[in-house]
Tab-separated table of C-alpha atoms and ligand atoms in Angstrom:
chain	number	residue	atom	x	y	z
A	438	MET	CA	-146.096	-67.923	-45.314
A	439	LYS	CA	-146.153	-71.305	-43.634
A	440	LYS	CA	-149.463	-73.113	-43.258
A	441	LEU	CA	-150.282	-75.751	-40.681
A	442	ILE	CA	-153.241	-78.023	-41.367
A	443	LYS	CA	-154.355	-79.334	-37.989
A	444	ASN	CA	-156.751	-81.935	-36.599
A	445	GLY	CA	-157.531	-83.692	-39.872
A	446	THR	CA	-157.318	-87.335	-40.900
A	447	ILE	CA	-154.675	-87.822	-43.568
A	448	VAL	CA	-155.643	-90.371	-46.181
A	449	THR	CA	-153.272	-91.729	-48.814
A	450	ALA	CA	-153.517	-94.711	-51.122
A	451	THR	CA	-152.081	-96.866	-48.348
A	452	ASP	CA	-152.685	-95.215	-44.965
A	453	THR	CA	-155.278	-93.396	-42.885
A	454	TYR	CA	-154.018	-91.583	-39.764
A	455	HIS	CA	-154.441	-88.510	-37.596
A	456	ALA	CA	-151.613	-86.031	-38.012
A	457	ASP	CA	-150.937	-82.397	-38.760
A	458	LEU	CA	-149.185	-81.197	-41.827
A	459	LEU	CA	-146.847	-78.215	-42.334
A	460	ILE	CA	-146.533	-76.480	-45.681
A	461	GLU	CA	-143.530	-74.330	-46.538
A	462	ASN	CA	-142.632	-72.873	-49.927
A	463	GLY	CA	-145.370	-74.820	-51.649
A	464	VAL	CA	-144.269	-78.240	-50.442
A	465	ILE	CA	-145.118	-80.455	-47.488
A	466	SER	CA	-142.271	-79.972	-45.043
A	467	GLN	CA	-143.448	-81.935	-41.987
A	468	ILE	CA	-146.134	-84.413	-41.018
A	469	GLY	CA	-146.662	-85.193	-37.356
A	470	LYS	CA	-148.431	-84.553	-34.108
A	471	GLN	CA	-146.163	-82.052	-32.416
A	472	ILE	CA	-145.272	-79.624	-35.145
A	473	SER	CA	-144.338	-76.237	-33.731
A	474	LEU	CA	-146.566	-73.381	-34.815
A	475	ASP	CA	-143.667	-71.072	-35.491
A	476	GLY	CA	-145.771	-68.294	-37.031
A	477	ALA	CA	-147.655	-70.593	-39.385
A	478	GLU	CA	-151.226	-69.875	-40.396
A	479	VAL	CA	-153.374	-72.589	-38.819
A	480	ILE	CA	-156.057	-74.291	-40.873
A	481	ASP	CA	-158.456	-76.414	-38.868
A	482	ALA	CA	-159.419	-79.647	-40.658
A	483	LYS	CA	-161.350	-81.173	-37.748
A	484	GLY	CA	-163.819	-83.781	-38.937
A	485	CYS	CA	-162.334	-83.725	-42.434
A	486	TYR	CA	-160.118	-85.937	-44.511
A	487	VAL	CA	-156.864	-84.428	-45.747
A	488	LEU	CA	-156.382	-85.932	-49.196
A	489	PRO	CA	-153.800	-85.545	-51.942
A	490	GLY	CA	-155.229	-83.365	-54.701
A	491	GLY	CA	-156.963	-85.328	-57.395
A	492	VAL	CA	-155.052	-86.089	-60.578
A	493	ASP	CA	-157.440	-86.233	-63.532
A	494	PRO	CA	-155.610	-88.012	-66.350
A	495	HIS	CA	-158.270	-87.449	-69.010
A	496	THR	CA	-159.604	-84.034	-69.998
A	497	HIS	CA	-160.480	-82.254	-73.245
A	498	LEU	CA	-160.424	-78.519	-72.566
A	499	GLU	CA	-161.103	-76.108	-75.427
A	500	MET	CA	-160.876	-78.999	-77.848
A	501	PRO	CA	-162.288	-78.796	-81.376
A	502	PHE	CA	-164.607	-81.753	-81.914
A	503	GLY	CA	-167.651	-82.599	-84.049
A	504	GLY	CA	-167.719	-79.200	-85.770
A	505	THR	CA	-167.634	-77.268	-82.518
A	506	VAL	CA	-165.310	-76.679	-79.550
A	507	THR	CA	-165.695	-77.977	-76.003
A	508	LYS	CA	-167.330	-75.341	-73.842
A	509	ASP	CA	-165.022	-75.528	-70.852
A	510	ASP	CA	-161.564	-74.153	-71.475
A	511	PHE	CA	-158.502	-74.107	-69.247
A	512	GLU	CA	-160.049	-71.322	-67.182
A	513	THR	CA	-163.528	-72.636	-66.426
A	514	GLY	CA	-162.408	-76.256	-66.628
A	515	THR	CA	-159.614	-75.954	-64.093
A	516	ILE	CA	-161.700	-73.786	-61.753
A	517	ALA	CA	-164.436	-76.438	-61.809
A	518	ALA	CA	-161.805	-79.155	-61.335
A	519	ALA	CA	-160.493	-77.367	-58.243
A	520	PHE	CA	-163.979	-77.013	-56.767
A	521	GLY	CA	-164.275	-80.755	-57.213
A	522	GLY	CA	-160.979	-81.592	-55.494
A	523	THR	CA	-158.727	-82.020	-58.511
A	524	THR	CA	-155.394	-80.186	-58.508
A	525	THR	CA	-153.777	-81.643	-61.629
A	526	VAL	CA	-155.235	-82.321	-65.060
A	527	ILE	CA	-153.572	-83.997	-68.013
A	528	ASP	CA	-155.240	-82.766	-71.170
A	529	PHE	CA	-155.151	-84.258	-74.665
A	530	CYS	CA	-153.194	-82.186	-77.169
A	531	LEU	CA	-154.643	-82.959	-80.608
A	532	THR	CA	-152.497	-83.088	-83.741
A	533	ASN	CA	-153.357	-82.783	-87.424
A	534	LYS	CA	-151.922	-84.901	-90.207
A	535	GLY	CA	-148.944	-83.088	-91.730
A	536	GLU	CA	-148.587	-80.685	-88.799
A	537	THR	CA	-145.422	-80.826	-86.718
A	538	LEU	CA	-145.820	-82.088	-83.167
A	539	LYS	CA	-144.083	-78.908	-82.010
A	540	SER	CA	-146.758	-76.742	-83.575
A	541	ALA	CA	-149.576	-78.800	-82.034
A	542	ILE	CA	-147.980	-78.528	-78.599
A	543	GLU	CA	-147.563	-74.759	-79.015
A	544	THR	CA	-151.281	-74.506	-79.765
A	545	TRP	CA	-152.079	-76.298	-76.496
A	546	HIS	CA	-149.674	-74.112	-74.508
A	547	ALA	CA	-151.406	-71.039	-75.944
A	548	LYS	CA	-154.789	-72.373	-74.783
A	549	SER	CA	-153.611	-73.047	-71.251
A	550	ASN	CA	-150.738	-70.953	-70.001
A	551	GLU	CA	-152.535	-67.821	-68.848
A	552	LYS	CA	-155.717	-69.548	-67.851
A	553	ALA	CA	-155.118	-72.663	-65.762
A	554	VAL	CA	-155.606	-72.229	-62.015
A	555	ILE	CA	-154.132	-75.649	-61.161
A	556	ASP	CA	-151.152	-77.550	-62.565
A	557	TYR	CA	-151.512	-79.353	-65.856
A	558	GLY	CA	-149.722	-81.525	-68.371
A	559	PHE	CA	-150.427	-82.787	-71.878
A	560	HIS	CA	-150.789	-86.170	-73.537
A	561	LEU	CA	-150.013	-86.001	-77.255
A	562	GLN	CA	-152.245	-87.527	-79.923
A	563	ILE	CA	-150.489	-89.531	-82.631
A	564	VAL	CA	-152.702	-89.590	-85.723
A	565	GLU	CA	-150.069	-90.892	-88.149
A	566	MET	CA	-146.601	-92.376	-87.751
A	567	ASN	CA	-143.906	-91.461	-90.249
A	568	ASP	CA	-140.241	-90.424	-90.269
A	569	ALA	CA	-141.019	-86.815	-89.376
A	570	VAL	CA	-143.120	-87.812	-86.358
A	571	LEU	CA	-140.584	-90.421	-85.319
A	572	HIS	CA	-137.834	-87.812	-85.466
A	573	GLU	CA	-139.774	-85.431	-83.200
A	574	LEU	CA	-140.874	-87.927	-80.550
A	575	PRO	CA	-137.656	-88.019	-78.456
A	576	LYS	CA	-137.693	-84.191	-78.335
A	577	VAL	CA	-141.322	-84.221	-77.215
A	578	ILE	CA	-140.318	-86.455	-74.329
A	579	GLU	CA	-137.017	-84.828	-73.380
A	580	GLN	CA	-137.869	-81.159	-73.941
A	581	GLU	CA	-141.610	-81.009	-73.330
A	582	GLY	CA	-141.852	-83.752	-70.729
A	583	ILE	CA	-144.766	-85.299	-72.595
A	584	THR	CA	-144.455	-88.986	-71.830
A	585	SER	CA	-147.789	-90.367	-72.981
A	586	PHE	CA	-149.156	-90.665	-76.511
A	587	LYS	CA	-152.795	-91.157	-77.459
A	588	VAL	CA	-154.041	-93.170	-80.403
A	589	PHE	CA	-157.717	-93.182	-81.374
A	590	MET	CA	-158.932	-96.485	-82.833
A	591	ALA	CA	-162.312	-94.858	-83.582
A	592	TYR	CA	-163.783	-91.657	-85.108
A	593	LYS	CA	-163.151	-92.723	-88.706
A	594	ASN	CA	-161.964	-89.964	-91.064
A	595	VAL	CA	-161.485	-87.618	-88.121
A	596	LEU	CA	-159.210	-88.711	-85.283
A	597	GLN	CA	-158.812	-92.418	-86.082
A	598	ALA	CA	-155.349	-93.858	-86.717
A	599	ASP	CA	-154.655	-97.186	-88.409
A	600	ASP	CA	-153.140	-100.276	-86.781
A	601	GLU	CA	-149.718	-99.586	-88.293
A	602	THR	CA	-149.680	-96.226	-86.536
A	603	LEU	CA	-150.749	-97.822	-83.269
A	604	PHE	CA	-148.131	-100.551	-83.551
A	605	ARG	CA	-145.309	-98.160	-84.456
A	606	THR	CA	-146.369	-95.826	-81.617
A	607	LEU	CA	-146.169	-98.778	-79.215
A	608	LEU	CA	-142.669	-99.638	-80.488
A	609	SER	CA	-141.500	-96.025	-80.156
A	610	ALA	CA	-143.003	-95.686	-76.697
A	611	LYS	CA	-141.074	-98.740	-75.582
A	612	GLU	CA	-137.859	-97.344	-77.019
A	613	PHE	CA	-138.217	-93.822	-75.628
A	614	GLY	CA	-140.009	-94.473	-72.313
A	615	ALA	CA	-143.599	-93.380	-72.872
A	616	LEU	CA	-147.042	-94.834	-72.175
A	617	VAL	CA	-149.430	-95.349	-75.102
A	618	MET	CA	-153.100	-94.581	-74.505
A	619	VAL	CA	-155.901	-95.854	-76.695
A	620	HIS	CA	-159.505	-94.985	-77.306
A	621	ALA	CA	-160.452	-98.594	-78.002
A	622	GLU	CA	-163.452	-98.982	-80.295
A	623	ASN	CA	-163.498	-100.485	-83.788
A	624	GLY	CA	-164.029	-97.297	-85.814
A	625	ASP	CA	-164.518	-99.032	-89.178
A	626	VAL	CA	-167.302	-101.303	-87.950
A	627	ILE	CA	-168.985	-98.432	-86.105
A	628	ASP	CA	-168.818	-96.217	-89.186
A	629	TYR	CA	-170.656	-98.904	-91.180
A	630	LEU	CA	-173.302	-99.430	-88.487
A	631	VAL	CA	-173.915	-95.675	-88.211
A	632	LYS	CA	-174.406	-95.322	-91.980
A	633	LYS	CA	-176.840	-98.249	-91.984
A	634	ALA	CA	-178.860	-96.880	-89.062
A	635	LEU	CA	-179.206	-93.475	-90.703
A	636	GLU	CA	-180.214	-95.064	-94.038
A	637	GLN	CA	-182.985	-96.853	-92.149
A	638	GLY	CA	-184.189	-93.562	-90.668
A	639	ASN	CA	-182.946	-94.323	-87.158
A	640	THR	CA	-181.793	-90.884	-86.081
A	641	ASP	CA	-182.512	-90.607	-82.319
A	642	PRO	CA	-179.761	-90.392	-79.664
A	643	ILE	CA	-180.301	-94.023	-78.592
A	644	TYR	CA	-178.862	-95.145	-81.944
A	645	HIS	CA	-175.543	-93.696	-80.848
A	646	ALA	CA	-175.359	-96.558	-78.346
A	647	LEU	CA	-176.881	-99.165	-80.645
A	648	THR	CA	-174.331	-98.496	-83.389
A	649	ARG	CA	-171.374	-98.712	-81.004
A	650	PRO	CA	-171.914	-102.166	-79.463
A	651	PRO	CA	-169.790	-103.428	-76.571
A	652	GLU	CA	-168.261	-106.012	-78.903
A	653	ALA	CA	-166.698	-103.168	-80.928
A	654	GLU	CA	-165.022	-101.925	-77.753
A	655	GLY	CA	-163.994	-105.400	-76.595
A	656	GLU	CA	-162.543	-106.260	-79.995
A	657	ALA	CA	-160.477	-103.053	-80.182
A	658	THR	CA	-159.269	-103.456	-76.595
A	659	GLY	CA	-158.178	-107.023	-77.286
A	660	ARG	CA	-156.459	-105.980	-80.517
A	661	ALA	CA	-154.591	-103.148	-78.805
A	662	ALA	CA	-153.563	-105.500	-75.992
A	663	THR	CA	-152.278	-108.079	-78.475
A	664	LEU	CA	-150.270	-105.447	-80.367
A	665	THR	CA	-148.850	-104.224	-77.038
A	666	GLY	CA	-147.661	-107.741	-76.256
A	667	LEU	CA	-146.172	-108.081	-79.723
A	668	ALA	CA	-144.320	-104.777	-79.325
A	669	ASN	CA	-143.343	-105.680	-75.756
A	670	SER	CA	-144.630	-102.239	-74.880
A	671	GLN	CA	-147.065	-100.602	-72.451
A	672	LEU	CA	-150.672	-99.523	-72.833
A	673	TYR	CA	-153.328	-97.536	-70.974
A	674	VAL	CA	-156.911	-98.026	-72.161
A	675	VAL	CA	-158.989	-94.897	-71.555
A	676	HIS	CA	-162.689	-94.763	-70.651
A	677	VAL	CA	-163.453	-98.479	-70.340
A	678	SER	CA	-167.246	-98.661	-70.433
A	679	CYS	CA	-168.215	-102.331	-70.376
A	680	ALA	CA	-167.529	-105.895	-69.376
A	681	ASP	CA	-166.247	-106.815	-72.860
A	682	SER	CA	-163.377	-104.379	-72.570
A	683	ALA	CA	-162.662	-104.802	-68.835
A	684	ARG	CA	-162.358	-108.557	-69.336
A	685	LYS	CA	-159.902	-108.160	-72.226
A	686	ILE	CA	-157.718	-106.008	-69.987
A	687	ALA	CA	-157.874	-108.502	-67.124
A	688	GLU	CA	-157.023	-111.337	-69.504
A	689	ALA	CA	-154.045	-109.461	-70.963
A	690	ARG	CA	-152.765	-108.578	-67.482
A	691	ASN	CA	-153.018	-112.246	-66.525
A	692	ASN	CA	-150.878	-112.990	-69.559
A	693	GLY	CA	-148.208	-110.566	-68.328
A	694	ILE	CA	-148.945	-107.686	-70.695
A	695	ASP	CA	-148.196	-104.247	-69.269
A	696	ILE	CA	-151.679	-102.836	-69.649
A	697	TRP	CA	-153.755	-100.491	-67.491
A	698	GLY	CA	-157.409	-99.525	-67.613
A	699	GLU	CA	-159.318	-96.373	-66.760
A	700	THR	CA	-163.042	-96.013	-66.329
A	701	CYS	CA	-165.081	-92.858	-65.696
A	702	PRO	CA	-167.913	-91.977	-63.277
A	703	GLN	CA	-170.475	-91.812	-66.086
A	704	TYR	CA	-170.044	-95.533	-66.795
A	705	LEU	CA	-170.322	-96.338	-63.092
A	706	VAL	CA	-173.471	-94.323	-62.460
A	707	LEU	CA	-175.408	-93.729	-65.698
A	708	ASP	CA	-176.611	-96.280	-68.254
A	709	GLN	CA	-177.866	-96.752	-71.788
A	710	SER	CA	-181.469	-95.981	-70.858
A	711	ASP	CA	-180.440	-92.344	-70.268
A	712	LEU	CA	-180.073	-91.995	-74.041
A	713	GLU	CA	-183.810	-92.590	-74.351
A	714	ARG	CA	-184.804	-89.528	-72.336
A	715	PRO	CA	-187.540	-87.533	-74.109
A	716	ASN	CA	-187.281	-84.174	-75.893
A	717	PHE	CA	-183.842	-84.969	-77.283
A	718	GLU	CA	-182.461	-84.907	-73.700
A	719	GLY	CA	-180.809	-88.240	-74.527
A	720	ALA	CA	-178.200	-86.172	-76.387
A	721	LYS	CA	-176.829	-85.054	-73.020
A	722	TYR	CA	-175.797	-88.669	-72.462
A	723	VAL	CA	-173.875	-89.208	-75.701
A	724	TRP	CA	-170.379	-90.330	-74.871
A	725	SER	CA	-168.061	-92.594	-76.856
A	726	PRO	CA	-167.879	-95.367	-75.910
A	727	PRO	CA	-171.583	-95.087	-75.113
A	728	LEU	CA	-173.280	-95.654	-71.797
A	729	ARG	CA	-173.999	-99.376	-71.475
A	730	GLU	CA	-176.711	-101.655	-70.131
A	731	LYS	CA	-176.859	-101.216	-66.368
A	732	TRP	CA	-175.434	-104.616	-65.442
A	733	ASN	CA	-172.023	-103.498	-66.736
A	734	GLN	CA	-171.752	-101.128	-63.765
A	735	ASP	CA	-171.282	-104.026	-61.335
A	736	VAL	CA	-168.518	-105.450	-63.517
A	737	LEU	CA	-166.717	-102.096	-63.576
A	738	TRP	CA	-167.039	-101.523	-59.814
A	739	ASN	CA	-165.747	-105.009	-59.224
A	740	ALA	CA	-162.819	-104.391	-61.583
A	741	LEU	CA	-161.916	-101.249	-59.611
A	742	LYS	CA	-162.191	-103.108	-56.335
A	743	THR	CA	-159.995	-105.986	-57.455
A	744	GLY	CA	-157.446	-103.822	-59.268
A	745	GLN	CA	-158.304	-104.982	-62.774
A	746	LEU	CA	-159.005	-101.345	-63.634
A	747	GLN	CA	-156.718	-98.868	-61.953
A	748	THR	CA	-157.850	-95.281	-62.486
A	749	VAL	CA	-160.961	-93.135	-62.752
A	750	GLY	CA	-160.603	-90.213	-65.154
A	751	SER	CA	-163.318	-87.727	-66.004
A	752	ASP	CA	-163.106	-87.612	-69.817
A	753	GLN	CA	-164.279	-84.043	-69.363
A	754	CYS	CA	-165.508	-83.004	-72.821
A	755	SER	CA	-168.354	-80.565	-72.328
A	756	PHE	CA	-170.838	-79.143	-74.800
A	757	ASP	CA	-173.911	-77.028	-74.140
A	758	PHE	CA	-177.224	-78.767	-74.685
A	759	ASN	CA	-178.544	-75.665	-76.481
A	760	GLY	CA	-176.399	-74.745	-79.440
A	761	GLN	CA	-173.970	-77.673	-79.376
A	762	LYS	CA	-175.582	-81.030	-78.522
A	763	ASP	CA	-178.570	-79.978	-80.629
A	764	LEU	CA	-176.386	-80.005	-83.760
A	765	GLY	CA	-177.422	-83.647	-83.811
A	766	LYS	CA	-181.197	-83.173	-83.883
A	767	GLY	CA	-182.411	-85.464	-86.644
A	768	ASP	CA	-179.008	-87.185	-86.961
A	769	PHE	CA	-177.496	-88.757	-83.836
A	770	SER	CA	-174.084	-88.992	-85.522
A	771	LYS	CA	-173.803	-85.191	-85.409
A	772	ILE	CA	-174.276	-84.940	-81.632
A	773	PRO	CA	-170.907	-83.833	-80.214
A	774	ASN	CA	-169.619	-86.700	-78.062
A	775	GLY	CA	-168.812	-86.064	-74.421
A	776	GLY	CA	-170.053	-84.460	-71.254
A	777	PRO	CA	-169.249	-82.256	-68.249
A	778	ILE	CA	-167.810	-84.289	-65.363
A	779	ILE	CA	-164.511	-82.743	-64.233
A	780	GLU	CA	-166.159	-81.190	-61.163
A	781	ASP	CA	-168.047	-84.210	-59.859
A	782	ARG	CA	-165.499	-86.995	-60.504
A	783	VAL	CA	-164.106	-87.098	-56.962
A	784	SER	CA	-167.421	-86.650	-55.134
A	785	LEU	CA	-169.166	-89.270	-57.232
A	786	LEU	CA	-166.455	-91.830	-56.607
A	787	PHE	CA	-166.476	-91.129	-52.886
A	788	SER	CA	-170.242	-91.147	-52.569
A	789	GLU	CA	-171.029	-94.060	-54.892
A	790	GLY	CA	-167.837	-95.966	-54.143
A	791	VAL	CA	-166.683	-95.504	-50.549
A	792	LYS	CA	-170.011	-94.635	-48.948
A	793	LYS	CA	-171.738	-97.562	-50.637
A	794	GLY	CA	-168.984	-99.970	-49.591
A	795	ARG	CA	-167.817	-100.773	-53.123
A	796	ILE	CA	-164.216	-99.580	-52.610
A	797	THR	CA	-162.161	-98.625	-49.576
A	798	LEU	CA	-161.144	-95.098	-48.658
A	799	ASN	CA	-157.542	-95.825	-49.606
A	800	GLN	CA	-158.575	-97.339	-52.926
A	801	PHE	CA	-160.562	-94.169	-53.586
A	802	VAL	CA	-157.409	-92.057	-53.144
A	803	ASP	CA	-155.450	-94.404	-55.391
A	804	LEU	CA	-158.147	-94.252	-58.081
A	805	ILE	CA	-158.632	-90.485	-58.127
A	806	SER	CA	-155.020	-89.434	-57.620
A	807	THR	CA	-152.108	-91.713	-56.775
A	808	ARG	CA	-152.194	-94.263	-59.572
A	809	ALA	CA	-152.524	-91.683	-62.311
A	810	ALA	CA	-149.631	-89.714	-60.821
A	811	LYS	CA	-147.503	-92.864	-60.879
A	812	LEU	CA	-148.447	-93.959	-64.387
A	813	PHE	CA	-147.999	-90.512	-65.895
A	814	GLY	CA	-144.663	-89.570	-64.353
A	815	LEU	CA	-145.771	-87.165	-61.627
A	816	TYR	CA	-145.276	-89.255	-58.495
A	817	PRO	CA	-144.266	-88.548	-55.725
A	818	ARG	CA	-144.406	-84.836	-56.495
A	819	LYS	CA	-148.151	-85.274	-57.072
A	820	GLY	CA	-150.567	-87.996	-56.014
A	821	THR	CA	-149.705	-88.467	-52.349
A	822	ILE	CA	-149.168	-86.729	-49.050
A	823	ALA	CA	-145.522	-87.041	-48.163
A	824	VAL	CA	-142.679	-84.807	-47.034
A	825	GLY	CA	-141.114	-83.167	-50.078
A	826	GLY	CA	-144.177	-83.505	-52.269
A	827	ASP	CA	-146.118	-80.551	-53.649
A	828	ALA	CA	-148.683	-79.275	-51.160
A	829	ASP	CA	-151.640	-80.110	-53.407
A	830	ILE	CA	-154.166	-80.814	-50.691
A	831	VAL	CA	-157.907	-81.312	-50.476
A	832	ILE	CA	-159.703	-80.798	-47.177
A	833	PHE	CA	-162.703	-83.027	-47.701
A	834	ASP	CA	-165.803	-83.124	-45.515
A	835	PRO	CA	-167.100	-86.706	-45.747
A	836	THR	CA	-170.425	-85.927	-44.083
A	837	VAL	CA	-171.871	-83.057	-46.082
A	838	GLU	CA	-174.731	-83.901	-48.422
A	839	ARG	CA	-175.475	-81.995	-51.596
A	840	THR	CA	-177.514	-82.276	-54.762
A	841	ILE	CA	-175.629	-82.050	-58.048
A	842	SER	CA	-177.061	-79.366	-60.303
A	843	ALA	CA	-176.178	-77.109	-63.220
A	844	GLU	CA	-177.568	-74.287	-61.055
A	845	THR	CA	-174.660	-74.598	-58.669
A	846	HIS	CA	-171.840	-76.207	-60.640
A	847	HIS	CA	-168.887	-74.179	-61.888
A	848	MET	CA	-168.504	-75.700	-65.336
A	849	ALA	CA	-169.467	-73.425	-68.228
A	850	VAL	CA	-172.129	-75.721	-69.669
A	851	ASP	CA	-175.896	-75.355	-69.460
A	852	TYR	CA	-176.668	-78.783	-67.981
A	853	ASN	CA	-175.266	-81.386	-65.621
A	854	ALA	CA	-175.534	-85.056	-66.580
A	855	PHE	CA	-176.012	-85.960	-62.906
A	856	GLU	CA	-178.696	-83.310	-62.270
A	857	GLY	CA	-180.655	-83.995	-59.086
A	858	MET	CA	-178.375	-86.733	-57.807
A	859	GLN	CA	-177.611	-86.673	-54.063
A	860	VAL	CA	-173.981	-87.155	-53.078
A	861	ILE	CA	-172.261	-87.336	-49.726
A	862	GLY	CA	-168.849	-85.730	-49.279
A	863	GLU	CA	-167.461	-82.500	-50.669
A	864	PRO	CA	-164.160	-80.602	-50.816
A	865	VAL	CA	-164.213	-77.636	-48.455
A	866	SER	CA	-160.811	-76.159	-49.262
A	867	VAL	CA	-158.261	-77.003	-51.938
A	868	LEU	CA	-154.620	-75.964	-52.099
A	869	SER	CA	-152.297	-76.069	-55.076
A	870	ARG	CA	-148.593	-75.957	-54.210
A	871	GLY	CA	-149.506	-74.533	-50.813
A	872	GLU	CA	-151.801	-71.753	-52.051
A	873	PHE	CA	-155.550	-71.827	-51.602
A	874	VAL	CA	-157.472	-72.193	-54.835
A	875	ILE	CA	-160.739	-72.958	-53.051
A	876	ARG	CA	-161.217	-71.707	-49.511
A	877	ASP	CA	-164.363	-72.553	-47.588
A	878	LYS	CA	-166.063	-73.448	-50.897
A	879	LYS	CA	-165.173	-70.138	-52.551
A	880	PHE	CA	-162.770	-69.654	-55.441
A	881	VAL	CA	-159.737	-67.638	-54.326
A	882	GLY	CA	-157.234	-68.783	-56.950
A	883	GLN	CA	-155.552	-66.913	-59.766
A	884	LEU	CA	-155.788	-67.335	-63.503
A	885	GLY	CA	-152.455	-68.531	-64.858
A	886	ALA	CA	-151.205	-69.731	-61.460
A	887	GLY	CA	-151.289	-73.330	-62.691
A	888	GLN	CA	-147.893	-74.557	-63.877
A	889	TYR	CA	-147.189	-76.712	-66.899
A	890	LEU	CA	-145.832	-80.079	-65.742
A	891	LYS	CA	-142.973	-81.786	-67.518
A	892	ARG	CA	-143.410	-85.429	-66.651
A	893	GLU	CA	-140.984	-88.284	-66.022
A	894	LYS	CA	-140.674	-91.188	-68.396
A	895	TYR	CA	-142.945	-94.195	-67.972
A	896	GLY	CA	-141.819	-96.350	-65.058
A	897	ALA	CA	-139.162	-93.875	-63.905
A	898	ASN	CA	-140.852	-92.856	-60.696
A	899	ASN	CA	-142.806	-95.778	-59.373
A	900	GLN	CA	-140.572	-95.827	-56.298
A	901	SER	CA	-142.343	-95.652	-52.968
A	902	VAL	CA	-141.992	-92.645	-50.702
A	903	THR	CA	-141.542	-92.743	-46.975
A	904	THR	CA	-143.527	-90.467	-44.736
A	905	ASN	CA	-141.325	-88.826	-42.107
A	906	LEU	CA	-143.424	-88.598	-38.971
A	907	VAL	CA	-142.232	-85.975	-36.498
B	1119	URP	O1	-167.379	-89.005	-75.902
B	1119	URP	C1	-166.220	-88.751	-75.595
B	1119	URP	N1	-165.543	-89.613	-74.909
B	1119	URP	N2	-165.695	-87.576	-75.977
B	1119	URP	C2	-164.373	-87.169	-75.796
B	1119	URP	C3	-163.437	-87.685	-76.833
B	1119	URP	C4	-162.982	-89.064	-76.464
B	1119	URP	O2	-163.245	-89.981	-77.207
B	1119	URP	O3	-162.346	-89.238	-75.439
B	1120	ZN	ZN1	-162.085	-91.367	-76.404
B	1121	ZN	ZN1	-161.617	-88.448	-73.927
């Protein structure tokens, strides 16, 4: 059945205007002011923004990590994402040394294909580069549509890859048309600092931050940028947390290197002092890279405003406080790293960014949706509101106020890192390919309705789309 969204204000990364929008067969078929009803179901969006569905380029759903597995899987994680206004996630498919890439990808399909309620794609981790991996990479791109590879420069003896692997991944990505992503922290230096802290009896959560200094992130970011230039390749730095790293990215961009940077709401809103909360509550705030001294927040906001950082991902990687985070009681290095954020990413950026005058409304749309869709080969099918694009739509009330709480969130975890925080603006209804997933703040979607997305090669679809006004 056709759907007509009427009376709303359409907001894209470039434009804000009043128009109605017709959805047919899951795609946007008309945008204009005199669209004939023609039997369509009318959805009134008066007083609301009509936004492209959020594209979250950084999630870890049902991911084994730190001796446990992230609590939110493709069911609870994508439901929570939809409540928060996200209609596409790109999740990290982990690989093991010696395992074929094909087998790793099959594992991730098995986790997701009957559970996801919104569309999803995968990035692929490269933990080692050798002839077997090299042989599989073109197939991964052509057959699976996986056009981004992730290299961890940290988590020694677990996920960390060496510089040869990073460099060869950059060379291959250039050759085959993929984007390399890095977790940029110097894992060797951190490993040493962690051992020393524990030897000295420093076991509390705050030592997680103190053993992962900003210099370790800045150094790794600069190294990855230099190797990208040397390989004449392309790089996306995930979860930039501090000035040291943001400045390395800006510097490399000024030198003509094809490098992009993502930050996350936690680095924009929370800070290092949260790790000092009593009763081991600091463990709830253990992310890698760690939360930083508060002054870094202004640098990150400014980098988003001026385009030096281009996306805001969630880095959703949730663990219960009871039973998971507490694995690290008495040894901060055993606290599983990460937090629940998939649901609040969009609201936090709107409330803290747009409402506080730090970014414009159109920048907000670019940061939560459009830019990620472009960089990761989904645009213009995803990431904008244009005729011919998927009808992934968020009807967003910019006036409603709410308090973030684990009592009301839809993630599976037993706490919310933003507990008690007031935000303005909330998705009211969310559609994925023309079907309601959230309607009037209630879940009405279907498990398994989310489709796996084969993505275009890096740079293939950066063309602009025209909006055909009726
Ligand atoms: O602490 C974090 N960020 N956990 C998720 C894994 C990663 O490094 O992205
Ligand atoms: Zn990471
Ligand atoms: Zn991550």
